[in-house]
Coordinates of C-alpha atoms and ligand atoms in Angstrom, one line a residue:
X1 CA 29.7 109.4 42.0
X2 CA 26.2 108.1 41.9
X3 CA 27.2 105.7 44.8
X4 CA 26.0 108.4 47.2
X5 CA 22.9 107.8 49.3
X6 CA 22.9 104.0 49.9
X7 CA 26.4 103.7 51.3
X8 CA 25.9 106.7 53.6
X9 CA 22.4 105.4 54.4
X10 CA 23.9 102.1 55.3
X11 CA 26.5 103.5 57.6
X12 CA 23.6 105.5 59.3
X13 CA 21.7 102.3 60.2
X14 CA 24.8 101.0 61.8
X15 CA 25.3 104.1 63.8
X16 CA 21.8 105.5 64.1
X17 CA 21.9 109.2 65.2
X18 CA 18.6 110.3 64.1
X19 CA 18.4 113.4 66.5
X20 CA 21.3 115.2 64.8
X21 CA 20.2 114.2 61.3
X22 CA 16.5 114.7 60.7
X23 CA 16.9 115.0 57.0
X24 CA 17.9 111.2 57.0
X25 CA 14.2 110.3 57.7
X26 CA 14.0 110.1 53.9
X27 CA 11.9 107.6 51.9
X28 CA 15.1 105.9 51.0
X29 CA 15.6 104.8 54.6
X30 CA 13.1 101.9 54.0
X31 CA 15.5 100.5 51.2
X32 CA 18.5 100.8 53.6
X33 CA 16.9 98.9 56.4
X34 CA 15.8 96.5 53.8
X35 CA 19.4 95.7 53.0
X36 CA 19.8 94.0 56.2
X37 CA 16.2 92.6 56.8
X38 CA 14.8 91.5 53.3
X39 CA 13.5 88.0 53.7
X40 CA 11.1 87.7 50.7
X41 CA 11.5 87.7 46.9
X42 CA 9.2 90.8 46.6
X43 CA 11.5 92.7 49.0
X44 CA 14.5 91.6 47.2
X45 CA 13.1 92.8 44.0
X46 CA 12.5 96.2 45.4
X47 CA 16.0 96.5 46.6
X48 CA 17.4 95.2 43.2
X49 CA 15.4 97.9 41.5
X50 CA 16.8 100.4 43.9
X51 CA 20.3 99.3 43.2
X52 CA 19.7 99.4 39.4
X53 CA 18.1 102.9 39.6
X54 CA 20.9 104.4 41.9
X55 CA 23.5 102.4 40.1
X56 CA 24.7 101.3 43.5
X57 CA 27.2 98.2 43.8
X58 CA 25.7 94.8 44.1
X59 CA 28.2 94.1 46.8
X60 CA 25.8 95.9 49.3
X61 CA 23.6 92.7 48.9
X62 CA 24.2 90.0 51.2
X63 CA 24.4 87.1 49.0
X64 CA 23.9 84.5 51.4
X65 CA 20.7 86.1 52.1
X66 CA 19.8 86.4 48.3
X67 CA 20.5 82.9 48.2
X68 CA 18.3 82.0 51.1
X69 CA 15.3 84.1 49.9
X70 CA 15.6 82.6 46.3
X71 CA 16.0 79.0 47.4
X72 CA 12.3 78.3 47.2
X73 CA 11.0 80.8 45.0
X74 CA 9.5 80.0 41.9
X75 CA 12.2 82.1 40.1
X76 CA 14.8 79.7 41.1
X77 CA 17.8 79.6 40.4
X78 CA 17.8 82.3 37.6
X79 CA 17.0 85.4 39.4
X80 CA 19.6 84.4 41.9
X81 CA 22.1 83.6 39.5
X82 CA 21.5 86.8 37.7
X83 CA 22.4 88.8 40.9
X84 CA 25.5 86.4 41.7
X85 CA 27.0 87.1 38.2
X86 CA 26.6 90.7 38.6
X87 CA 28.0 90.8 42.0
X88 CA 31.0 88.8 40.4
X89 CA 30.6 85.9 42.9
X90 CA 31.1 82.1 42.0
X91 CA 27.5 81.0 42.5
X92 CA 28.5 77.6 44.1
X93 CA 30.2 79.4 46.8
X94 CA 27.0 81.5 47.5
X95 CA 24.8 78.5 47.5
X96 CA 27.1 76.7 49.8
X97 CA 27.0 79.5 52.4
X98 CA 23.4 79.0 52.2
X99 CA 23.3 75.3 52.6
X100 CA 25.7 75.6 55.6
X101 CA 23.3 78.1 57.5
X102 CA 20.5 75.6 56.7
X103 CA 22.4 72.6 57.7
X104 CA 23.5 74.1 61.0
X105 CA 20.5 75.9 61.8
X106 CA 16.9 75.0 62.8
X107 CA 15.7 73.7 59.5
X108 CA 18.4 71.3 58.3
X109 CA 15.8 69.8 56.0
X110 CA 15.8 73.0 53.9
X111 CA 19.5 72.2 53.0
X112 CA 18.5 69.0 51.6
X113 CA 15.5 70.5 49.7
X114 CA 17.7 73.3 48.4
X115 CA 20.3 70.6 47.2
X116 CA 17.8 68.7 45.4
X117 CA 16.6 71.8 43.5
X118 CA 20.3 72.8 42.7
X119 CA 20.8 69.2 41.3
X120 CA 17.5 69.9 39.0
X121 CA 19.0 73.0 37.6
X122 CA 22.4 71.4 37.0
X123 CA 24.4 73.5 39.4
X124 CA 27.6 71.4 40.0
X125 CA 28.2 70.9 43.7
X126 CA 31.8 70.8 45.2
X127 CA 33.1 69.0 48.0
X128 CA 31.8 71.8 50.6
X129 CA 28.2 71.2 49.1
X130 CA 28.4 67.6 49.9
X131 CA 29.9 68.2 53.5
X132 CA 26.9 70.5 54.3
X133 CA 24.3 68.3 52.7
X134 CA 25.9 65.3 54.6
X135 CA 25.8 67.2 57.9
X136 CA 22.0 68.0 57.2
X137 CA 21.3 64.3 56.7
X138 CA 23.3 63.3 59.9
X139 CA 21.5 65.8 61.8
X140 CA 18.0 64.4 60.5
X141 CA 19.0 60.7 60.8
X142 CA 17.9 60.8 57.0
X143 CA 19.4 57.7 55.8
X144 CA 17.6 57.7 52.5
X145 CA 19.1 61.1 51.5
X146 CA 22.4 60.2 53.0
X147 CA 22.7 57.1 50.9
X148 CA 22.0 59.3 47.7
X149 CA 24.6 61.7 48.8
X150 CA 27.1 59.1 49.6
X151 CA 26.4 58.1 45.7
X152 CA 26.9 61.4 44.6
X153 CA 30.2 61.9 46.5
X154 CA 31.3 58.7 44.6
X155 CA 30.2 59.8 41.2
X156 CA 31.9 63.3 41.7
X157 CA 35.2 61.6 42.4
X158 CA 35.6 62.8 46.1
X159 CA 36.6 59.3 47.2
X160 CA 39.7 60.2 48.2
X161 CA 38.5 63.5 50.3
X162 CA 39.1 62.2 53.7
X163 CA 37.0 64.8 55.4
X164 CA 33.8 63.8 53.1
X165 CA 34.7 60.1 54.0
X166 CA 34.7 60.7 57.6
X167 CA 31.6 62.6 57.3
X168 CA 29.9 59.9 55.5
X169 CA 30.8 57.3 58.1
X170 CA 29.5 59.4 60.8
X171 CA 26.3 59.9 58.8
X172 CA 25.8 56.1 58.4
X173 CA 26.6 55.5 62.1
X174 CA 24.4 58.4 63.3
X175 CA 21.5 57.1 61.1
X176 CA 21.8 53.7 62.6
X177 CA 23.2 52.0 59.9
X178 CA 26.4 50.6 61.4
X179 CA 26.9 47.9 58.9
X180 CA 27.4 50.6 56.1
X181 CA 29.5 52.5 58.4
X182 CA 31.6 49.4 59.1
X183 CA 31.8 48.6 55.4
X184 CA 33.0 52.2 54.4
X185 CA 35.3 52.2 57.2
X186 CA 37.2 48.9 56.4
X187 CA 37.4 49.9 52.7
X188 CA 38.7 53.6 53.2
X189 CA 42.0 53.7 51.4
X190 CA 43.3 55.9 54.3
X191 CA 41.8 57.0 57.6
X192 CA 43.2 59.5 60.0
X193 CA 42.4 60.0 63.9
X194 CA 39.2 61.5 63.2
X195 CA 38.0 58.5 61.3
X196 CA 38.9 56.3 64.3
X197 CA 37.4 58.4 66.9
X198 CA 34.3 58.9 65.0
X199 CA 33.7 55.0 65.0
X200 CA 34.8 54.6 68.7
X201 CA 32.4 57.5 69.5
X202 CA 29.5 55.8 67.6
X203 CA 30.1 52.4 68.9
X204 CA 30.1 53.8 72.7
X205 CA 26.9 55.5 71.9
X206 CA 25.4 52.0 71.0
X207 CA 26.7 50.7 74.3
X208 CA 29.4 48.6 72.6
X209 CA 32.4 49.5 74.6
X210 CA 33.9 46.2 73.7
X211 CA 33.8 46.8 70.0
X212 CA 35.0 50.4 70.5
X213 CA 37.7 49.2 72.6
X214 CA 38.8 46.6 69.8
X215 CA 39.0 49.6 67.5
X216 CA 40.9 51.5 70.0
X217 CA 43.5 48.9 70.2
X218 CA 43.8 48.5 66.4
X219 CA 44.5 52.3 66.1
X220 CA 47.9 53.1 64.5
X221 CA 48.0 56.4 66.3
X222 CA 46.0 57.8 69.1
X223 CA 45.5 61.4 70.1
X224 CA 44.2 62.7 73.5
X225 CA 40.9 62.7 72.0
X226 CA 41.0 59.1 71.2
X227 CA 42.2 58.3 74.7
X228 CA 39.5 60.5 76.1
X229 CA 36.6 59.0 73.9
X230 CA 37.5 55.5 75.1
X231 CA 37.7 56.6 78.8
X232 CA 34.5 58.5 78.4
X233 CA 33.1 55.5 76.7
X234 CA 33.7 53.0 79.3
X235 CA 32.1 55.4 82.0
X236 CA 28.9 55.7 79.8
X237 CA 28.8 51.8 79.3
X238 CA 29.0 51.5 83.2
X239 CA 32.5 50.2 83.2
X240 CA 34.3 52.9 85.4
X241 CA 37.1 50.3 86.5
X242 CA 38.0 49.9 82.8
X243 CA 37.9 53.8 82.4
X244 CA 40.4 54.2 85.5
X245 CA 42.6 51.4 84.0
X246 CA 43.0 52.8 80.5
X247 CA 43.5 56.5 82.1
X248 CA 46.6 55.1 84.0
X249 CA 47.7 53.6 80.5
X250 CA 47.1 57.2 78.9
X251 CA 49.4 58.6 81.7
X252 CA 52.0 56.0 81.0
X253 CA 51.8 56.6 77.3
X254 CA 52.7 60.3 78.0
X255 CA 49.4 61.9 77.1
X256 CA 48.2 64.9 79.1
X257 CA 44.6 64.7 79.8
X258 CA 42.4 67.6 78.8
X259 CA 39.3 68.9 80.6
X260 CA 37.0 66.4 78.8
X261 CA 39.3 63.7 80.0
X262 CA 39.4 65.0 83.4
X263 CA 35.5 65.1 83.6
X264 CA 35.5 61.5 82.5
X265 CA 38.0 60.2 84.9
X266 CA 36.2 62.0 87.7
X267 CA 32.8 60.5 86.8
X268 CA 34.7 57.0 87.0
X269 CA 36.0 57.9 90.6
X270 CA 32.4 59.0 91.6
X271 CA 31.1 55.7 90.5
X272 CA 33.8 53.6 92.2
X273 CA 34.3 55.9 95.4
X274 CA 38.0 56.2 94.1
X275 CA 38.7 59.2 96.6
X276 CA 42.5 59.1 96.2
X277 CA 42.5 59.3 92.4
X278 CA 39.7 61.8 92.6
X279 CA 42.0 64.1 94.7
X280 CA 44.9 63.8 92.4
X281 CA 42.7 64.6 89.3
X282 CA 41.6 67.7 91.3
X283 CA 45.2 68.8 91.9
X284 CA 46.1 68.2 88.2
X285 CA 43.3 70.2 87.0
X286 CA 44.0 72.9 89.5
X287 CA 47.5 73.1 88.0
X288 CA 46.4 73.3 84.6
X289 CA 43.8 75.9 85.1
X290 CA 40.8 73.6 84.6
X291 CA 39.4 74.6 87.7
X292 CA 37.5 77.4 86.1
X293 CA 35.7 75.1 83.8
X294 CA 32.2 74.6 85.2
X295 CA 31.8 71.2 84.2
X296 CA 35.1 70.2 85.8
X297 CA 33.9 71.8 88.9
X298 CA 30.4 70.0 88.7
X299 CA 31.9 66.7 88.3
X300 CA 34.5 67.5 91.1
X301 CA 31.3 68.2 93.5
X302 CA 29.5 65.0 92.3
X303 CA 32.7 63.0 93.0
X304 CA 33.2 64.3 96.3
X305 CA 29.8 63.8 97.3
X306 CA 29.7 60.2 95.9
X307 CA 32.8 59.6 97.8
X308 CA 31.2 60.8 101.1
X309 CA 33.2 64.0 101.3
X310 CA 30.7 66.6 101.8
X311 CA 33.0 69.3 103.0
X312 CA 35.6 68.9 100.1
X313 CA 32.4 69.2 97.6
X314 CA 31.5 72.2 99.5
X315 CA 34.8 73.7 99.1
X316 CA 34.9 73.2 95.5
X317 CA 31.2 74.7 95.3
X318 CA 32.2 77.8 97.4
X319 CA 35.3 78.4 95.2
X320 CA 33.2 78.4 91.9
X321 CA 33.3 81.9 90.1
X322 CA 30.0 81.4 89.3
X323 CA 27.0 78.9 90.3
X324 CA 25.2 77.1 87.7
X325 CA 21.9 75.2 88.1
X326 CA 23.9 72.2 87.7
X327 CA 26.2 72.8 90.5
X328 CA 23.5 74.0 92.9
X329 CA 21.3 71.0 92.1
X330 CA 24.3 68.6 92.6
X331 CA 25.1 70.3 95.9
X332 CA 21.5 70.4 97.1
X333 CA 21.2 66.8 96.3
X334 CA 24.5 65.9 98.2
X335 CA 23.4 67.8 101.2
X336 CA 20.1 65.6 101.0
X337 CA 22.2 62.1 100.9
X338 CA 24.1 63.5 103.7
X339 CA 21.1 64.2 105.9
X340 CA 22.0 68.0 105.9
X341 CA 18.3 69.1 105.1
X342 CA 18.4 72.5 106.5
X343 CA 21.4 73.5 104.7
X344 CA 19.9 72.2 101.4
X345 CA 16.9 74.3 101.9
X346 CA 19.1 77.3 103.0
X347 CA 21.2 76.8 99.7
X348 CA 17.9 76.7 97.9
X349 CA 16.6 80.0 98.9
X350 CA 20.3 81.6 98.3
X351 CA 20.3 80.2 94.9
X352 CA 16.9 81.8 93.9
X353 CA 18.0 85.1 95.6
X354 CA 20.8 85.1 93.2
X355 CA 18.3 84.7 90.2
X356 CA 19.2 81.1 89.5
X357 CA 16.0 79.3 88.4
X358 CA 15.6 75.9 89.8
X359 CA 14.7 72.9 87.6
X360 CA 13.4 69.5 88.0
X361 CA 16.6 68.1 89.2
X362 CA 16.7 70.8 92.1
X363 CA 13.3 69.7 93.2
X364 CA 14.4 66.0 93.5
X365 CA 17.2 67.2 95.6
X366 CA 14.8 69.1 97.8
X367 CA 12.3 66.4 98.2
X368 CA 14.9 63.9 99.1
X369 CA 16.3 66.3 101.6
X370 CA 12.7 66.6 103.1
X371 CA 12.2 63.0 102.9
X372 CA 15.4 61.9 104.6
X373 CA 14.7 64.2 107.4
X374 CA 10.9 63.5 107.7
X375 CA 10.0 67.1 107.0
X376 CA 6.4 66.3 105.7
X377 CA 5.1 69.9 105.6
X378 CA 8.1 71.5 103.7
X379 CA 8.1 68.6 101.1
X380 CA 4.5 69.2 100.3
X381 CA 5.1 72.9 100.1
X382 CA 8.0 72.3 97.6
X383 CA 6.0 69.9 95.5
X384 CA 3.2 72.4 95.1
X385 CA 5.5 75.3 94.6
X386 CA 7.2 73.5 91.9
X387 CA 4.3 73.9 89.6
X388 CA 2.8 76.9 91.1
X389 CA 6.0 79.2 91.4
X390 CA 8.2 77.8 88.7
X391 CA 5.9 76.1 86.2
X392 CA 7.9 72.9 86.4
X393 CA 5.5 69.8 85.6
X394 CA 6.2 67.0 88.3
X395 CA 7.6 63.8 86.6
X396 CA 7.3 60.6 87.8
X397 CA 10.6 60.7 89.9
X398 CA 8.9 63.6 91.8
X399 CA 5.8 61.6 92.6
X400 CA 8.1 58.9 93.7
X401 CA 9.9 61.3 96.1
X402 CA 6.6 62.4 97.4
X403 CA 5.3 58.8 98.0
X404 CA 8.6 58.1 99.6
X405 CA 8.3 61.4 101.9
X406 CA 4.8 60.3 103.0
X407 CA 5.6 56.5 103.4
X408 CA 8.6 57.2 105.5
X409 CA 6.7 59.4 107.9
X410 CA 4.1 56.8 108.2
X411 CA 1.3 58.4 106.3
X412 CA 0.8 55.1 104.1
X413 CA -2.9 55.7 103.4
X414 CA -2.2 59.3 102.3
X415 CA 0.6 57.8 100.3
X416 CA -1.4 55.3 98.8
X417 CA -4.1 57.7 97.8
X418 CA -1.6 60.0 96.4
X419 CA -0.4 57.1 94.0
X420 CA -4.1 56.6 93.0
X421 CA -4.7 60.1 92.1
X422 CA -1.5 60.6 90.2
X423 CA -2.2 62.3 86.8
X424 CA 0.6 59.9 85.2
X425 CA 1.1 56.3 85.3
X426 CA 3.1 55.2 88.7
X427 CA 6.1 53.2 87.9
X428 CA 8.1 50.4 90.0
X429 CA 9.8 53.3 91.9
X430 CA 6.6 54.9 93.1
X431 CA 5.0 51.5 94.6
X432 CA 8.6 50.5 95.7
X433 CA 8.7 53.6 97.9
X434 CA 5.3 52.7 99.2
X435 CA 6.5 49.0 99.8
X436 CA 9.6 50.3 101.8
X437 CA 7.1 52.3 104.0
X438 CA 5.0 49.6 104.6
X439 CA 8.1 47.7 106.1
X440 CA 9.2 50.4 108.4
X441 CA 5.7 50.9 109.6
X442 CA 4.6 47.2 109.5
X443 CA 1.7 47.3 107.3
X444 CA 1.4 43.8 105.7
X445 CA -1.9 44.3 104.0
X446 CA -0.7 47.6 102.1
X447 CA 2.5 45.9 101.3
X448 CA 0.8 43.2 99.6
X449 CA -1.0 45.5 97.4
X450 CA 2.1 47.4 96.5
X451 CA 3.6 44.0 95.8
X452 CA 0.8 43.2 93.2
X453 CA 1.6 46.4 91.3
X454 CA 5.2 45.8 91.4
X455 CA 4.8 42.1 90.1
X456 CA 3.4 43.9 86.9
X457 CA 5.4 46.9 86.7
X458 CA 9.0 45.5 87.6
X459 CA 8.7 41.8 88.0
X460 CA 12.6 41.2 87.6
X461 CA 13.7 43.5 90.5
X462 CA 14.7 41.2 93.3
X463 CA 15.0 44.0 95.7
X464 CA 11.0 44.1 96.0
X465 CA 10.5 40.5 96.8
X466 CA 13.3 40.6 99.3
X467 CA 11.6 43.7 101.2
X468 CA 8.1 41.7 101.3
X469 CA 9.8 38.5 102.4
X470 CA 11.5 40.7 105.3
X471 CA 8.0 42.2 106.0
X472 CA 6.7 38.7 106.5
X473 CA 9.8 37.4 108.4
X474 CA 9.4 40.2 111.0
X475 CA 5.9 39.0 111.5
X476 CA 7.2 35.4 111.7
X477 CA 5.0 34.5 108.9
X478 CA 7.4 31.8 107.6
X479 CA 4.9 30.4 105.3
X480 CA 4.4 33.7 103.6
X481 CA 8.2 34.1 103.2
X482 CA 8.5 30.6 101.6
X483 CA 5.7 31.8 99.2
X484 CA 7.6 34.7 98.2
X485 CA 10.9 32.8 98.0
X486 CA 9.1 30.3 95.7
X487 CA 7.7 33.2 93.5
X488 CA 11.3 34.2 93.0
X489 CA 12.5 31.0 92.1
X490 CA 9.9 30.3 89.8
X491 CA 10.8 33.7 88.0
X492 CA 14.4 32.6 88.0
X493 CA 15.4 35.6 90.4
X494 CA 18.2 35.4 92.9
X495 CA 18.6 37.7 95.7
X496 CA 21.3 40.1 94.8
X497 CA 24.2 39.3 97.1
X498 CA 25.3 41.9 99.4
X499 CA 28.8 43.3 98.9
X500 CA 30.9 46.2 100.5
X501 CA 34.1 47.6 99.5
X502 CA 36.8 49.6 101.1
X503 CA 39.8 51.1 99.4
X504 CA 43.2 51.0 101.5
X505 CA 46.3 52.5 99.7
X506 CA 44.5 52.7 96.3
X507 CA 43.7 48.9 96.6
X508 CA 39.9 48.1 96.5
X509 CA 39.1 45.3 99.0
X510 CA 35.6 43.5 98.4
X511 CA 33.6 41.6 100.8
X512 CA 30.7 39.6 100.1
X513 CA 28.1 38.6 103.0
X514 CA 29.1 35.5 104.8
X515 CA 32.6 35.3 103.0
X516 CA 35.0 33.0 104.8
X517 CA 37.4 32.9 102.0
X518 CA 39.3 36.1 102.6
X519 CA 43.0 35.5 103.4
X520 CA 42.5 37.2 106.7
X521 CA 39.1 35.9 107.5
X522 CA 40.2 34.7 110.9
X523 CA 41.7 37.8 112.0
X524 CA 38.6 39.7 110.9
X525 CA 36.5 37.2 112.9
X526 CA 38.7 37.8 116.0
X527 CA 38.5 41.5 115.5
X528 CA 34.8 41.4 115.3
X529 CA 34.5 39.3 118.4
X530 CA 36.6 41.9 120.3
X531 CA 34.4 44.9 119.2
X532 CA 31.3 42.6 120.2
X533 CA 32.6 42.5 123.8
X534 CA 32.7 46.3 123.8
X535 CA 29.5 46.8 122.1
X536 CA 27.4 44.5 124.2
X537 CA 27.8 46.5 127.5
X538 CA 26.8 49.4 125.7
X539 CA 23.4 48.0 124.9
X540 CA 24.1 46.1 121.5
X541 CA 21.5 43.2 121.0
X542 CA 21.8 41.5 117.6
X543 CA 18.7 42.2 115.7
X544 CA 18.1 38.9 114.1
X545 CA 14.7 39.9 112.6
X546 CA 16.6 41.2 109.6
X547 CA 17.8 37.8 109.0
X548 CA 15.2 36.2 106.3
X549 CA 16.1 32.5 106.6
X550 CA 13.8 30.3 109.1
X551 CA 16.9 29.1 110.9
X552 CA 17.9 28.9 114.6
X553 CA 18.6 32.1 116.7
X554 CA 22.2 31.2 117.0
X555 CA 22.8 30.5 113.3
X556 CA 20.9 33.8 112.6
X557 CA 23.5 35.5 114.9
X558 CA 26.2 34.2 112.9
X559 CA 24.8 35.2 109.5
X560 CA 24.4 38.7 110.9
X561 CA 28.0 39.0 112.2
X562 CA 29.2 38.3 108.6
X563 CA 27.3 41.0 106.8
X564 CA 29.6 42.5 104.2
X565 CA 29.8 46.0 105.8
X566 CA 30.8 44.7 109.1
X567 CA 33.7 42.6 107.5
X568 CA 34.7 45.5 105.7
X569 CA 34.6 47.7 108.8
X570 CA 36.8 45.4 110.8
X571 CA 39.2 45.0 108.0
X572 CA 39.3 48.8 107.9
X573 CA 39.9 49.1 111.6
X574 CA 42.7 46.7 111.2
X575 CA 44.5 48.2 108.3
X576 CA 44.2 52.1 108.7
X577 CA 45.7 54.3 111.2
X578 CA 43.9 55.3 114.5
X579 CA 41.7 58.3 114.1
X580 CA 41.5 58.3 110.3
X581 CA 38.1 58.1 108.7
X582 CA 36.8 54.8 107.2
X583 CA 34.7 54.9 104.0
X584 CA 32.7 51.7 102.9
X585 CA 30.8 51.4 99.9
X586 CA 27.7 49.1 100.0
X587 CA 25.7 47.9 97.0
X588 CA 22.4 47.5 98.8
X589 CA 20.5 49.1 101.7
X590 CA 22.1 49.1 105.0
X591 CA 20.2 46.7 107.4
X592 CA 19.1 47.9 110.8
X593 CA 21.3 45.6 112.8
X594 CA 24.6 47.1 111.0
X595 CA 23.2 50.4 111.2
X596 CA 23.0 50.0 114.9
X597 CA 26.2 48.2 115.4
X598 CA 28.1 50.8 113.4
X599 CA 26.7 53.8 115.5
X600 CA 28.1 52.1 118.7
X601 CA 31.3 51.3 117.2
X602 CA 32.0 54.9 115.9
X603 CA 31.8 55.8 119.6
X604 CA 34.0 52.9 120.8
X605 CA 37.0 53.4 118.2
X606 CA 36.5 57.0 118.1
X607 CA 36.4 57.2 114.2
X608 CA 34.1 58.6 111.8
X609 CA 32.5 56.0 109.6
X610 CA 31.1 56.8 106.3
X611 CA 28.8 54.2 104.5
X612 CA 27.6 54.9 101.3
X613 CA 24.7 52.6 100.3
X614 CA 22.3 52.2 97.6
X615 CA 20.3 55.4 98.4
X616 CA 22.4 57.5 100.5
X617 CA 25.3 58.2 102.9
X618 CA 25.5 57.5 106.6
X619 CA 28.1 59.5 108.5
X620 CA 28.4 57.6 111.9
X621 CA 30.2 60.0 114.5
X622 CA 30.5 59.6 118.4
X623 CA 27.7 57.0 118.5
X624 CA 25.3 58.9 116.1
X625 CA 24.3 58.7 112.5
X626 CA 23.9 61.7 110.1
X627 CA 20.5 60.2 109.0
X628 CA 19.2 60.5 112.5
X629 CA 18.0 56.9 112.0
X630 CA 15.6 57.9 109.2
X631 CA 16.4 56.2 106.0
Ligands
ZN701 ZN1 23.7 44.4 108.0
ZN702 ZN1 22.3 56.3 109.3

């Protein structure tokens, strides 16, 4: 009967209607509001005395809130205990809910501090207490307290609690103590799929895909999550081929991929240019309703872009229920790589009209677009707008894009000054962009200066030495070419051999420059000679200046004709039906001669030829390239 007042006021604060009930603006309202908002000991005491005075129920108090207010107060823990007892709540449960909130919230360190106080006052922890504190240690990478907690877990006799054991393994591994994680793992009397998955995920995180796979093979039972963790692990460790192979095994074992698996396999397809498999995965995810998952759509867009199918990427993008900044940035980057700068810029304005805020990645895409199409002024405008309009601080990648933009356009001095005045330290990519521009615009002096910086910043990157020796070779300065070669040799560097690959009927065929060991080397060579007969009347002259070695003109031509992408192209023309597009992947930048040859060939054989090189795509069609010779 004396319970009136507080409960009715409590409900009024849930359904505020002060206009109809002016009398509810009574002094007691402050206590009612406090019920939901108290966050200090004095406020709690005020409420407490109110409850005593009105003889209201203690169940009105939020006990986890009582616990968190008392957690670090001087009255700890007696005052809280008094309330818990009155509210008839087992105190460890209340402390646990408080620990959980700390462990999962912004201040996991409070969970550890509270736990220490509980120990001081002999509050006996249960298995939940331990799991929340372990979680806090894991999140904080706090190995010291993690170890103490492991000891407590053992002392309290929770050794057979699989959940706690798994959490402890995860804690050790997350804190970087793999040795203890292993030891515990090997000694565990029983393990479940979670234990194995935890170890696999942790090994992958350390880049140890071999160790992870060893465990995977040892697993007595595997779940979809285990397969997925391992497939994703291979992708993360830069082994997409292994990822795809394992995926086929997973299918054979009768496991249906989930959305996470699909994302991992699509990422592998993107790395490998595995278009056929990627398409099959898309069908599968459409059938299973994964198409609505934004991560799946984003990875599909990325996969299609990297396989050179811009239109397919666009279809996925346009079919999305809602665009995210990730999908927009991927699409802008894709359009940039394919030389479709106007569309990239158009998409950017549509995106901002829809209220999607660009991020740093978006601007990299935009700057690439401008750079690849020589749109210097637009590029400058975007670079300025990034900070002025969107408050994004340019990172070294953005500076690299700007140097690239200016250098390609031949504004070498401006690019140079831009680097010198950068507010952050330039890296190899920034000076490398200038070096690339020096090659196109034949500025030997500035190239040498860029190289001086590159020798310090990125001395192990063979690509820069090759560009510099190319510059000297084009100027016929063979002594300097020899000097660069010696420098490379002294530093133990070798030029990365060029290779290209083409996938025919799901089989990947790889070609290395100058390769004569291919079983069909003779047919390929004959095929090339035939093409050459048709190319020459159309104005093809072999551009031997791209050959670095100081050798006879005839030898140079021979070397030029065996560039890996030419071998792959001729093979592709032989093995695929007339009229179908040809897709080639190359590990290095396409050289001027191959670029010129491919343009002519696309017109002669009347086929679309898509080449994905290290930086971008070239779509050759009817004698032209999508890059408009600007790359
Ligand atoms: Zn070439
Ligand atoms: Zn091109």
